[in-house]
mmCIF file with all atom_site columns, C-alpha atoms in Angstrom:
data_model
loop_
_atom_site.group_PDB
_atom_site.id
_atom_site.type_symbol
_atom_site.label_atom_id
_atom_site.label_alt_id
_atom_site.label_comp_id
_atom_site.label_asym_id
_atom_site.label_entity_id
_atom_site.label_seq_id
_atom_site.pdbx_PDB_ins_code
_atom_site.Cartn_x
_atom_site.Cartn_y
_atom_site.Cartn_z
_atom_site.occupancy
_atom_site.B_iso_or_equiv
_atom_site.pdbx_formal_charge
_atom_site.auth_seq_id
_atom_site.auth_comp_id
_atom_site.auth_asym_id
_atom_site.auth_atom_id
_atom_site.pdbx_PDB_model_num
ATOM 1   C CA . MET A 1 1   ? 9.686   24.556  -6.017  1.00 51.00 ? 1   MET A CA 1
ATOM 2   C CA . ALA A 1 2   ? 10.761  20.896  -5.981  1.00 69.00 ? 2   ALA A CA 1
ATOM 3   C CA . ASP A 1 3   ? 9.235   18.518  -8.485  1.00 91.00 ? 3   ASP A CA 1
ATOM 4   C CA . PRO A 1 4   ? 6.135   16.790  -7.064  1.00 94.00 ? 4   PRO A CA 1
ATOM 5   C CA . ILE A 1 5   ? 5.893   13.297  -5.656  1.00 96.00 ? 5   ILE A CA 1
ATOM 6   C CA . LEU A 1 6   ? 3.031   11.482  -7.387  1.00 97.00 ? 6   LEU A CA 1
ATOM 7   C CA . VAL A 1 7   ? 1.025   9.033   -5.272  1.00 98.00 ? 7   VAL A CA 1
ATOM 8   C CA . ILE A 1 8   ? -1.023  6.922   -7.667  1.00 97.00 ? 8   ILE A CA 1
ATOM 9   C CA . ASN A 1 9   ? -4.168  5.069   -6.606  1.00 95.00 ? 9   ASN A CA 1
ATOM 10  C CA . PRO A 1 10  ? -4.380  2.288   -9.226  1.00 94.00 ? 10  PRO A CA 1
ATOM 11  C CA . ASN A 1 11  ? -8.083  1.656   -8.553  1.00 91.00 ? 11  ASN A CA 1
ATOM 12  C CA . SER A 1 12  ? -10.910 3.984   -9.596  1.00 89.00 ? 12  SER A CA 1
ATOM 13  C CA . SER A 1 13  ? -12.300 4.698   -6.125  1.00 90.00 ? 13  SER A CA 1
ATOM 14  C CA . GLU A 1 14  ? -11.985 8.437   -5.619  1.00 93.00 ? 14  GLU A CA 1
ATOM 15  C CA . GLU A 1 15  ? -13.051 7.873   -2.000  1.00 93.00 ? 15  GLU A CA 1
ATOM 16  C CA . VAL A 1 16  ? -9.912  5.787   -1.448  1.00 93.00 ? 16  VAL A CA 1
ATOM 17  C CA . THR A 1 17  ? -7.851  8.495   -3.124  1.00 93.00 ? 17  THR A CA 1
ATOM 18  C CA . GLU A 1 18  ? -9.310  11.016  -0.664  1.00 94.00 ? 18  GLU A CA 1
ATOM 19  C CA . GLU A 1 19  ? -8.143  8.780   2.184   1.00 92.00 ? 19  GLU A CA 1
ATOM 20  C CA . ILE A 1 20  ? -4.684  8.705   0.594   1.00 94.00 ? 20  ILE A CA 1
ATOM 21  C CA . ARG A 1 21  ? -4.729  12.513  0.397   1.00 94.00 ? 21  ARG A CA 1
ATOM 22  C CA . LEU A 1 22  ? -5.413  12.679  4.131   1.00 92.00 ? 22  LEU A CA 1
ATOM 23  C CA . VAL A 1 23  ? -2.384  10.447  4.746   1.00 91.00 ? 23  VAL A CA 1
ATOM 24  C CA . ALA A 1 24  ? -0.233  12.527  2.400   1.00 92.00 ? 24  ALA A CA 1
ATOM 25  C CA . ALA A 1 25  ? -1.236  15.780  4.115   1.00 92.00 ? 25  ALA A CA 1
ATOM 26  C CA . ALA A 1 26  ? 0.684   14.758  7.234   1.00 89.00 ? 26  ALA A CA 1
ATOM 27  C CA . TYR A 1 27  ? 3.894   14.511  5.176   1.00 86.00 ? 27  TYR A CA 1
ATOM 28  C CA . ARG A 1 28  ? 3.781   17.879  3.450   1.00 83.00 ? 28  ARG A CA 1
ATOM 29  C CA . LEU A 1 29  ? 6.780   19.966  4.463   1.00 77.00 ? 29  LEU A CA 1
ATOM 30  C CA . PRO A 1 30  ? 7.059   23.748  3.951   1.00 79.00 ? 30  PRO A CA 1
ATOM 31  C CA . ASP A 1 31  ? 10.218  23.388  1.879   1.00 79.00 ? 31  ASP A CA 1
ATOM 32  C CA . GLY A 1 32  ? 9.561   19.871  0.607   1.00 79.00 ? 32  GLY A CA 1
ATOM 33  C CA . PRO A 1 33  ? 8.100   18.577  -2.643  1.00 90.00 ? 33  PRO A CA 1
ATOM 34  C CA . ARG A 1 34  ? 4.379   18.861  -3.294  1.00 92.00 ? 34  ARG A CA 1
ATOM 35  C CA . ILE A 1 35  ? 2.576   15.510  -2.917  1.00 95.00 ? 35  ILE A CA 1
ATOM 36  C CA . GLU A 1 36  ? -0.008  14.958  -5.635  1.00 96.00 ? 36  GLU A CA 1
ATOM 37  C CA . CYS A 1 37  ? -2.499  12.086  -5.347  1.00 97.00 ? 37  CYS A CA 1
ATOM 38  C CA . LEU A 1 38  ? -4.037  10.712  -8.538  1.00 96.00 ? 38  LEU A CA 1
ATOM 39  C CA . THR A 1 39  ? -6.682  8.107   -9.418  1.00 95.00 ? 39  THR A CA 1
ATOM 40  C CA . ILE A 1 40  ? -6.654  5.652   -12.344 1.00 93.00 ? 40  ILE A CA 1
ATOM 41  C CA . ALA A 1 41  ? -10.230 6.323   -13.415 1.00 90.00 ? 41  ALA A CA 1
ATOM 42  C CA . GLU A 1 42  ? -10.444 3.457   -15.909 1.00 88.00 ? 42  GLU A CA 1
ATOM 43  C CA . SER A 1 43  ? -9.504  0.775   -13.344 1.00 88.00 ? 43  SER A CA 1
ATOM 44  C CA . PRO A 1 44  ? -11.912 -1.323  -11.237 1.00 85.00 ? 44  PRO A CA 1
ATOM 45  C CA . ARG A 1 45  ? -12.853 0.089   -7.827  1.00 87.00 ? 45  ARG A CA 1
ATOM 46  C CA . THR A 1 46  ? -10.849 -2.661  -6.128  1.00 87.00 ? 46  THR A CA 1
ATOM 47  C CA . ILE A 1 47  ? -7.759  -4.415  -7.532  1.00 90.00 ? 47  ILE A CA 1
ATOM 48  C CA . ALA A 1 48  ? -8.697  -8.020  -6.807  1.00 87.00 ? 48  ALA A CA 1
ATOM 49  C CA . THR A 1 49  ? -7.660  -10.426 -9.574  1.00 90.00 ? 49  THR A CA 1
ATOM 50  C CA . ASP A 1 50  ? -4.443  -11.013 -11.486 1.00 91.00 ? 50  ASP A CA 1
ATOM 51  C CA . ASP A 1 51  ? -6.160  -9.518  -14.542 1.00 93.00 ? 51  ASP A CA 1
ATOM 52  C CA . ASP A 1 52  ? -6.967  -6.398  -12.493 1.00 93.00 ? 52  ASP A CA 1
ATOM 53  C CA . VAL A 1 53  ? -3.317  -6.128  -11.477 1.00 93.00 ? 53  VAL A CA 1
ATOM 54  C CA . ALA A 1 54  ? -2.114  -6.507  -15.060 1.00 93.00 ? 54  ALA A CA 1
ATOM 55  C CA . ALA A 1 55  ? -4.537  -3.898  -16.415 1.00 93.00 ? 55  ALA A CA 1
ATOM 56  C CA . ALA A 1 56  ? -3.803  -1.489  -13.585 1.00 94.00 ? 56  ALA A CA 1
ATOM 57  C CA . GLY A 1 57  ? -0.077  -1.977  -14.123 1.00 95.00 ? 57  GLY A CA 1
ATOM 58  C CA . LEU A 1 58  ? -0.343  -0.848  -17.729 1.00 95.00 ? 58  LEU A CA 1
ATOM 59  C CA . ALA A 1 59  ? -2.357  2.192   -16.688 1.00 95.00 ? 59  ALA A CA 1
ATOM 60  C CA . VAL A 1 60  ? 0.101   3.077   -13.910 1.00 96.00 ? 60  VAL A CA 1
ATOM 61  C CA . THR A 1 61  ? 3.046   2.795   -16.292 1.00 96.00 ? 61  THR A CA 1
ATOM 62  C CA . GLY A 1 62  ? 1.270   4.989   -18.832 1.00 95.00 ? 62  GLY A CA 1
ATOM 63  C CA . LEU A 1 63  ? 0.547   7.618   -16.214 1.00 96.00 ? 63  LEU A CA 1
ATOM 64  C CA . ILE A 1 64  ? 4.160   7.636   -15.035 1.00 96.00 ? 64  ILE A CA 1
ATOM 65  C CA . GLU A 1 65  ? 5.363   8.039   -18.619 1.00 96.00 ? 65  GLU A CA 1
ATOM 66  C CA . SER A 1 66  ? 2.976   10.978  -19.057 1.00 96.00 ? 66  SER A CA 1
ATOM 67  C CA . ARG A 1 67  ? 4.299   12.757  -15.935 1.00 95.00 ? 67  ARG A CA 1
ATOM 68  C CA . PRO A 1 68  ? 8.075   12.969  -16.297 1.00 95.00 ? 68  PRO A CA 1
ATOM 69  C CA . ASP A 1 69  ? 7.994   16.083  -14.087 1.00 94.00 ? 69  ASP A CA 1
ATOM 70  C CA . ALA A 1 70  ? 7.743   14.035  -10.863 1.00 96.00 ? 70  ALA A CA 1
ATOM 71  C CA . SER A 1 71  ? 10.641  13.550  -8.464  1.00 96.00 ? 71  SER A CA 1
ATOM 72  C CA . ALA A 1 72  ? 9.274   10.164  -7.307  1.00 97.00 ? 72  ALA A CA 1
ATOM 73  C CA . TYR A 1 73  ? 6.265   7.920   -7.781  1.00 98.00 ? 73  TYR A CA 1
ATOM 74  C CA . VAL A 1 74  ? 4.369   5.883   -5.179  1.00 98.00 ? 74  VAL A CA 1
ATOM 75  C CA . ILE A 1 75  ? 2.098   3.071   -6.403  1.00 97.00 ? 75  ILE A CA 1
ATOM 76  C CA . ALA A 1 76  ? -0.607  2.932   -3.728  1.00 96.00 ? 76  ALA A CA 1
ATOM 77  C CA . CYS A 1 77  ? -1.850  -0.624  -4.218  1.00 94.00 ? 77  CYS A CA 1
ATOM 78  C CA . PHE A 1 78  ? -0.517  -3.560  -2.218  1.00 95.00 ? 78  PHE A CA 1
ATOM 79  C CA . SER A 1 79  ? 0.051   -5.676  -5.323  1.00 93.00 ? 79  SER A CA 1
ATOM 80  C CA . ASP A 1 80  ? 2.448   -2.990  -6.641  1.00 95.00 ? 80  ASP A CA 1
ATOM 81  C CA . PRO A 1 81  ? 0.914   -3.066  -10.151 1.00 94.00 ? 81  PRO A CA 1
ATOM 82  C CA . GLY A 1 82  ? 3.272   -1.837  -12.834 1.00 94.00 ? 82  GLY A CA 1
ATOM 83  C CA . TRP A 1 83  ? 6.255   -1.499  -10.500 1.00 96.00 ? 83  TRP A CA 1
ATOM 84  C CA . ASP A 1 84  ? 8.627   -3.669  -12.509 1.00 94.00 ? 84  ASP A CA 1
ATOM 85  C CA . THR A 1 85  ? 7.904   -2.012  -15.858 1.00 95.00 ? 85  THR A CA 1
ATOM 86  C CA . ALA A 1 86  ? 7.571   1.532   -14.545 1.00 95.00 ? 86  ALA A CA 1
ATOM 87  C CA . ARG A 1 87  ? 11.077  1.409   -13.098 1.00 95.00 ? 87  ARG A CA 1
ATOM 88  C CA . THR A 1 88  ? 12.429  0.965   -16.633 1.00 95.00 ? 88  THR A CA 1
ATOM 89  C CA . ARG A 1 89  ? 10.593  4.060   -17.905 1.00 94.00 ? 89  ARG A CA 1
ATOM 90  C CA . THR A 1 90  ? 11.941  6.697   -15.517 1.00 96.00 ? 90  THR A CA 1
ATOM 91  C CA . ASP A 1 91  ? 15.107  7.545   -13.642 1.00 95.00 ? 91  ASP A CA 1
ATOM 92  C CA . ALA A 1 92  ? 13.070  8.765   -10.661 1.00 96.00 ? 92  ALA A CA 1
ATOM 93  C CA . PRO A 1 93  ? 12.347  6.390   -7.735  1.00 97.00 ? 93  PRO A CA 1
ATOM 94  C CA . VAL A 1 94  ? 9.253   4.207   -8.157  1.00 98.00 ? 94  VAL A CA 1
ATOM 95  C CA . ILE A 1 95  ? 8.010   2.826   -4.847  1.00 98.00 ? 95  ILE A CA 1
ATOM 96  C CA . GLY A 1 96  ? 5.427   0.094   -4.372  1.00 97.00 ? 96  GLY A CA 1
ATOM 97  C CA . ILE A 1 97  ? 3.595   0.213   -1.065  1.00 97.00 ? 97  ILE A CA 1
ATOM 98  C CA . GLN A 1 98  ? 3.859   -3.548  -0.543  1.00 97.00 ? 98  GLN A CA 1
ATOM 99  C CA . ARG A 1 99  ? 7.638   -3.380  -0.483  1.00 96.00 ? 99  ARG A CA 1
ATOM 100 C CA . ALA A 1 100 ? 7.660   -0.170  1.544   1.00 97.00 ? 100 ALA A CA 1
ATOM 101 C CA . GLY A 1 101 ? 5.155   -1.498  4.083   1.00 97.00 ? 101 GLY A CA 1
ATOM 102 C CA . VAL A 1 102 ? 7.011   -4.753  4.629   1.00 97.00 ? 102 VAL A CA 1
ATOM 103 C CA . LEU A 1 103 ? 10.361  -3.011  5.029   1.00 97.00 ? 103 LEU A CA 1
ATOM 104 C CA . ALA A 1 104 ? 8.816   -0.590  7.535   1.00 97.00 ? 104 ALA A CA 1
ATOM 105 C CA . ALA A 1 105 ? 7.331   -3.514  9.477   1.00 97.00 ? 105 ALA A CA 1
ATOM 106 C CA . LEU A 1 106 ? 10.724  -5.215  9.635   1.00 97.00 ? 106 LEU A CA 1
ATOM 107 C CA . GLY A 1 107 ? 12.204  -1.978  10.899  1.00 96.00 ? 107 GLY A CA 1
ATOM 108 C CA . ALA A 1 108 ? 9.765   -2.163  13.803  1.00 96.00 ? 108 ALA A CA 1
ATOM 109 C CA . ALA A 1 109 ? 9.951   -5.891  14.610  1.00 97.00 ? 109 ALA A CA 1
ATOM 110 C CA . GLU A 1 110 ? 11.723  -9.145  13.802  1.00 96.00 ? 110 GLU A CA 1
ATOM 111 C CA . ASN A 1 111 ? 8.802   -10.539 11.796  1.00 97.00 ? 111 ASN A CA 1
ATOM 112 C CA . PHE A 1 112 ? 5.521   -9.425  10.296  1.00 98.00 ? 112 PHE A CA 1
ATOM 113 C CA . GLY A 1 113 ? 2.027   -10.511 9.333   1.00 98.00 ? 113 GLY A CA 1
ATOM 114 C CA . VAL A 1 114 ? -0.242  -9.131  6.620   1.00 98.00 ? 114 VAL A CA 1
ATOM 115 C CA . ILE A 1 115 ? -4.006  -8.588  6.417   1.00 98.00 ? 115 ILE A CA 1
ATOM 116 C CA . ALA A 1 116 ? -5.207  -8.857  2.815   1.00 97.00 ? 116 ALA A CA 1
ATOM 117 C CA . LEU A 1 117 ? -8.580  -7.979  1.335   1.00 95.00 ? 117 LEU A CA 1
ATOM 118 C CA . SER A 1 118 ? -8.941  -11.507 -0.030  1.00 94.00 ? 118 SER A CA 1
ATOM 119 C CA . GLU A 1 119 ? -7.337  -14.919 0.279   1.00 95.00 ? 119 GLU A CA 1
ATOM 120 C CA . HIS A 1 120 ? -6.993  -14.907 -3.511  1.00 93.00 ? 120 HIS A CA 1
ATOM 121 C CA . ALA A 1 121 ? -4.407  -12.117 -3.293  1.00 94.00 ? 121 ALA A CA 1
ATOM 122 C CA . ILE A 1 122 ? -2.101  -14.052 -0.974  1.00 96.00 ? 122 ILE A CA 1
ATOM 123 C CA . PRO A 1 123 ? -0.257  -16.165 -3.619  1.00 95.00 ? 123 PRO A CA 1
ATOM 124 C CA . ARG A 1 124 ? 0.472   -12.959 -5.539  1.00 94.00 ? 124 ARG A CA 1
ATOM 125 C CA . HIS A 1 125 ? 1.808   -11.295 -2.407  1.00 96.00 ? 125 HIS A CA 1
ATOM 126 C CA . LEU A 1 126 ? 3.950   -14.305 -1.510  1.00 96.00 ? 126 LEU A CA 1
ATOM 127 C CA . LYS A 1 127 ? 5.798   -13.993 -4.809  1.00 94.00 ? 127 LYS A CA 1
ATOM 128 C CA . ARG A 1 128 ? 6.717   -10.439 -3.892  1.00 93.00 ? 128 ARG A CA 1
ATOM 129 C CA . TYR A 1 129 ? 8.007   -11.482 -0.459  1.00 96.00 ? 129 TYR A CA 1
ATOM 130 C CA . ASP A 1 130 ? 10.235  -14.017 -2.197  1.00 96.00 ? 130 ASP A CA 1
ATOM 131 C CA . GLU A 1 131 ? 11.521  -11.299 -4.548  1.00 93.00 ? 131 GLU A CA 1
ATOM 132 C CA . ILE A 1 132 ? 12.323  -9.021  -1.614  1.00 92.00 ? 132 ILE A CA 1
ATOM 133 C CA . GLY A 1 133 ? 13.903  -11.907 0.306   1.00 96.00 ? 133 GLY A CA 1
ATOM 134 C CA . VAL A 1 134 ? 11.698  -11.601 3.409   1.00 97.00 ? 134 VAL A CA 1
ATOM 135 C CA . ARG A 1 135 ? 9.568   -14.759 3.203   1.00 96.00 ? 135 ARG A CA 1
ATOM 136 C CA . ALA A 1 136 ? 11.379  -16.333 6.166   1.00 96.00 ? 136 ALA A CA 1
ATOM 137 C CA . ARG A 1 137 ? 10.275  -13.418 8.366   1.00 97.00 ? 137 ARG A CA 1
ATOM 138 C CA . LEU A 1 138 ? 6.594   -13.681 7.421   1.00 98.00 ? 138 LEU A CA 1
ATOM 139 C CA . ALA A 1 139 ? 4.553   -15.031 10.333  1.00 98.00 ? 139 ALA A CA 1
ATOM 140 C CA . GLY A 1 140 ? 1.475   -15.332 8.141   1.00 97.00 ? 140 GLY A CA 1
ATOM 141 C CA . GLU A 1 141 ? -1.043  -13.578 5.926   1.00 98.00 ? 141 GLU A CA 1
ATOM 142 C CA . VAL A 1 142 ? -4.809  -13.619 6.439   1.00 98.00 ? 142 VAL A CA 1
ATOM 143 C CA . GLY A 1 143 ? -7.448  -12.640 3.875   1.00 96.00 ? 143 GLY A CA 1
ATOM 144 C CA . LEU A 1 144 ? -10.800 -11.096 4.708   1.00 96.00 ? 144 LEU A CA 1
ATOM 145 C CA . GLY A 1 145 ? -12.861 -12.961 2.124   1.00 91.00 ? 145 GLY A CA 1
ATOM 146 C CA . GLY A 1 146 ? -12.987 -10.370 -0.647  1.00 90.00 ? 146 GLY A CA 1
ATOM 147 C CA . VAL A 1 147 ? -14.001 -6.984  0.773   1.00 92.00 ? 147 VAL A CA 1
ATOM 148 C CA . SER A 1 148 ? -13.693 -3.750  -1.192  1.00 92.00 ? 148 SER A CA 1
ATOM 149 C CA . ALA A 1 149 ? -10.893 -1.252  -0.743  1.00 92.00 ? 149 ALA A CA 1
ATOM 150 C CA . LEU A 1 150 ? -13.412 1.351   0.432   1.00 91.00 ? 150 LEU A CA 1
ATOM 151 C CA . ASP A 1 151 ? -15.112 -0.940  2.974   1.00 94.00 ? 151 ASP A CA 1
ATOM 152 C CA . ALA A 1 152 ? -11.697 -1.813  4.430   1.00 93.00 ? 152 ALA A CA 1
ATOM 153 C CA . GLY A 1 153 ? -11.581 1.630   5.985   1.00 93.00 ? 153 GLY A CA 1
ATOM 154 C CA . ALA A 1 154 ? -15.260 2.522   6.281   1.00 93.00 ? 154 ALA A CA 1
ATOM 155 C CA . SER A 1 155 ? -17.219 -0.544  7.417   1.00 95.00 ? 155 SER A CA 1
ATOM 156 C CA . ASP A 1 156 ? -17.544 -1.409  11.117  1.00 96.00 ? 156 ASP A CA 1
ATOM 157 C CA . ALA A 1 157 ? -18.338 -5.017  10.217  1.00 96.00 ? 157 ALA A CA 1
ATOM 158 C CA . VAL A 1 158 ? -15.167 -5.247  8.141   1.00 96.00 ? 158 VAL A CA 1
ATOM 159 C CA . TYR A 1 159 ? -13.199 -3.699  11.002  1.00 97.00 ? 159 TYR A CA 1
ATOM 160 C CA . ARG A 1 160 ? -14.362 -6.487  13.319  1.00 97.00 ? 160 ARG A CA 1
ATOM 161 C CA . ASP A 1 161 ? -13.089 -9.025  10.776  1.00 97.00 ? 161 ASP A CA 1
ATOM 162 C CA . THR A 1 162 ? -9.861  -7.036  10.397  1.00 98.00 ? 162 THR A CA 1
ATOM 163 C CA . GLU A 1 163 ? -9.262  -7.074  14.144  1.00 98.00 ? 163 GLU A CA 1
ATOM 164 C CA . ALA A 1 164 ? -9.947  -10.823 14.267  1.00 98.00 ? 164 ALA A CA 1
ATOM 165 C CA . ALA A 1 165 ? -7.471  -11.353 11.415  1.00 98.00 ? 165 ALA A CA 1
ATOM 166 C CA . GLY A 1 166 ? -4.886  -9.271  13.246  1.00 98.00 ? 166 GLY A CA 1
ATOM 167 C CA . ARG A 1 167 ? -5.320  -11.321 16.419  1.00 98.00 ? 167 ARG A CA 1
ATOM 168 C CA . ARG A 1 168 ? -4.830  -14.512 14.418  1.00 98.00 ? 168 ARG A CA 1
ATOM 169 C CA . LEU A 1 169 ? -1.553  -13.108 13.094  1.00 98.00 ? 169 LEU A CA 1
ATOM 170 C CA . VAL A 1 170 ? -0.379  -12.081 16.554  1.00 98.00 ? 170 VAL A CA 1
ATOM 171 C CA . ASP A 1 171 ? -1.227  -15.591 17.781  1.00 97.00 ? 171 ASP A CA 1
ATOM 172 C CA . LYS A 1 172 ? 0.944   -16.925 14.945  1.00 97.00 ? 172 LYS A CA 1
ATOM 173 C CA . GLY A 1 173 ? 3.837   -14.859 16.293  1.00 97.00 ? 173 GLY A CA 1
ATOM 174 C CA . ALA A 1 174 ? 3.570   -11.679 14.207  1.00 98.00 ? 174 ALA A CA 1
ATOM 175 C CA . GLN A 1 175 ? 5.308   -8.853  16.045  1.00 98.00 ? 175 GLN A CA 1
ATOM 176 C CA . SER A 1 176 ? 4.104   -6.262  13.527  1.00 98.00 ? 176 SER A CA 1
ATOM 177 C CA . VAL A 1 177 ? 1.153   -6.197  11.135  1.00 98.00 ? 177 VAL A CA 1
ATOM 178 C CA . VAL A 1 178 ? 1.024   -4.678  7.655   1.00 98.00 ? 178 VAL A CA 1
ATOM 179 C CA . LEU A 1 179 ? -2.306  -3.516  6.229   1.00 98.00 ? 179 LEU A CA 1
ATOM 180 C CA . GLY A 1 180 ? -2.553  -5.056  2.775   1.00 96.00 ? 180 GLY A CA 1
ATOM 181 C CA . CYS A 1 181 ? -4.500  -2.289  1.052   1.00 94.00 ? 181 CYS A CA 1
ATOM 182 C CA . ALA A 1 182 ? -4.448  1.506   0.911   1.00 92.00 ? 182 ALA A CA 1
ATOM 183 C CA . GLY A 1 183 ? -8.119  1.467   1.915   1.00 92.00 ? 183 GLY A CA 1
ATOM 184 C CA . PHE A 1 184 ? -7.323  0.261   5.440   1.00 95.00 ? 184 PHE A CA 1
ATOM 185 C CA . SER A 1 185 ? -5.675  3.575   6.309   1.00 93.00 ? 185 SER A CA 1
ATOM 186 C CA . PRO A 1 186 ? -8.471  5.108   8.456   1.00 93.00 ? 186 PRO A CA 1
ATOM 187 C CA . ARG A 1 187 ? -8.390  2.070   10.771  1.00 94.00 ? 187 ARG A CA 1
ATOM 188 C CA . ARG A 1 188 ? -4.657  1.862   11.407  1.00 96.00 ? 188 ARG A CA 1
ATOM 189 C CA . ARG A 1 189 ? -4.519  3.732   14.698  1.00 96.00 ? 189 ARG A CA 1
ATOM 190 C CA . GLN A 1 190 ? -7.495  1.892   16.196  1.00 97.00 ? 190 GLN A CA 1
ATOM 191 C CA . LEU A 1 191 ? -6.161  -1.489  15.091  1.00 98.00 ? 191 LEU A CA 1
ATOM 192 C CA . GLU A 1 192 ? -2.730  -0.812  16.567  1.00 98.00 ? 192 GLU A CA 1
ATOM 193 C CA . ALA A 1 193 ? -4.332  0.072   19.919  1.00 98.00 ? 193 ALA A CA 1
ATOM 194 C CA . ASP A 1 194 ? -6.497  -3.052  19.844  1.00 98.00 ? 194 ASP A CA 1
ATOM 195 C CA . LEU A 1 195 ? -3.705  -5.453  18.846  1.00 98.00 ? 195 LEU A CA 1
ATOM 196 C CA . GLY A 1 196 ? -0.875  -4.000  20.924  1.00 97.00 ? 196 GLY A CA 1
ATOM 197 C CA . VAL A 1 197 ? 1.728   -4.379  18.147  1.00 98.00 ? 197 VAL A CA 1
ATOM 198 C CA . PRO A 1 198 ? 2.949   -1.928  15.479  1.00 98.00 ? 198 PRO A CA 1
ATOM 199 C CA . VAL A 1 199 ? 0.471   -1.706  12.596  1.00 98.00 ? 199 VAL A CA 1
ATOM 200 C CA . ILE A 1 200 ? 1.929   -0.358  9.359   1.00 98.00 ? 200 ILE A CA 1
ATOM 201 C CA . ASP A 1 201 ? -0.015  1.707   6.857   1.00 97.00 ? 201 ASP A CA 1
ATOM 202 C CA . PRO A 1 202 ? 1.883   0.947   3.635   1.00 97.00 ? 202 PRO A CA 1
ATOM 203 C CA . VAL A 1 203 ? 0.837   4.241   2.047   1.00 96.00 ? 203 VAL A CA 1
ATOM 204 C CA . LYS A 1 204 ? 2.536   6.140   4.871   1.00 96.00 ? 204 LYS A CA 1
ATOM 205 C CA . ALA A 1 205 ? 5.570   3.905   4.466   1.00 97.00 ? 205 ALA A CA 1
ATOM 206 C CA . GLY A 1 206 ? 5.668   4.526   0.721   1.00 97.00 ? 206 GLY A CA 1
ATOM 207 C CA . ILE A 1 207 ? 5.397   8.309   1.025   1.00 97.00 ? 207 ILE A CA 1
ATOM 208 C CA . ALA A 1 208 ? 8.031   8.397   3.761   1.00 95.00 ? 208 ALA A CA 1
ATOM 209 C CA . MET A 1 209 ? 10.374  6.345   1.593   1.00 96.00 ? 209 MET A CA 1
ATOM 210 C CA . ALA A 1 210 ? 9.765   8.622   -1.390  1.00 96.00 ? 210 ALA A CA 1
ATOM 211 C CA . LEU A 1 211 ? 10.548  11.721  0.670   1.00 94.00 ? 211 LEU A CA 1
ATOM 212 C CA . GLY A 1 212 ? 13.725  10.109  1.943   1.00 93.00 ? 212 GLY A CA 1
ATOM 213 C CA . LEU A 1 213 ? 14.906  9.104   -1.502  1.00 94.00 ? 213 LEU A CA 1
ATOM 214 C CA . VAL A 1 214 ? 14.175  12.545  -2.936  1.00 92.00 ? 214 VAL A CA 1
ATOM 215 C CA . ALA A 1 215 ? 16.111  14.147  -0.079  1.00 85.00 ? 215 ALA A CA 1
ATOM 216 C CA . LEU A 1 216 ? 19.060  11.838  -0.745  1.00 77.00 ? 216 LEU A CA 1
#
């Protein structure tokens, strides 16, 4: 059997990890690698601050070092904690869902917008867009005011705010929208129908990229 692909939830919300498992289930192939979804139990329930990202990055890197049996690793947090360091600790692909989600969005449209959990995350995300070289194709990013990763996919009130944020991005010219947290996953299909543009679940994008790289 092929070595597993590890999908790592850098926050401690097991409920969010269960949502990630549901996403991963759609990508399991009879002859493909097993997809294993793990939680960083010692992390906060939502990765919100720069300190959270730094702490989660250390934990993600440690987990990757402890699991050299994997064929690829997916970091399922939109801030891609630990991505830079983890890539130096393994020869296997390490995929951050922010990068994967943005690249998938640009495969679907000429430009993209992003819905973040909080406005405070936007400067951190912008640095990543500059690193990838896609800042010129960003129509905008909108934060929801600091909701939790779990509420992003479970709360009807948060969904109403998410839809409003998506409409603001479409009004700004976004031709595709990236969900800026793994927790949004249960709402992707509904949001895409309501907005009328492609809506990208970055966890799906990350797993798909991992499968492709392992196949190559």
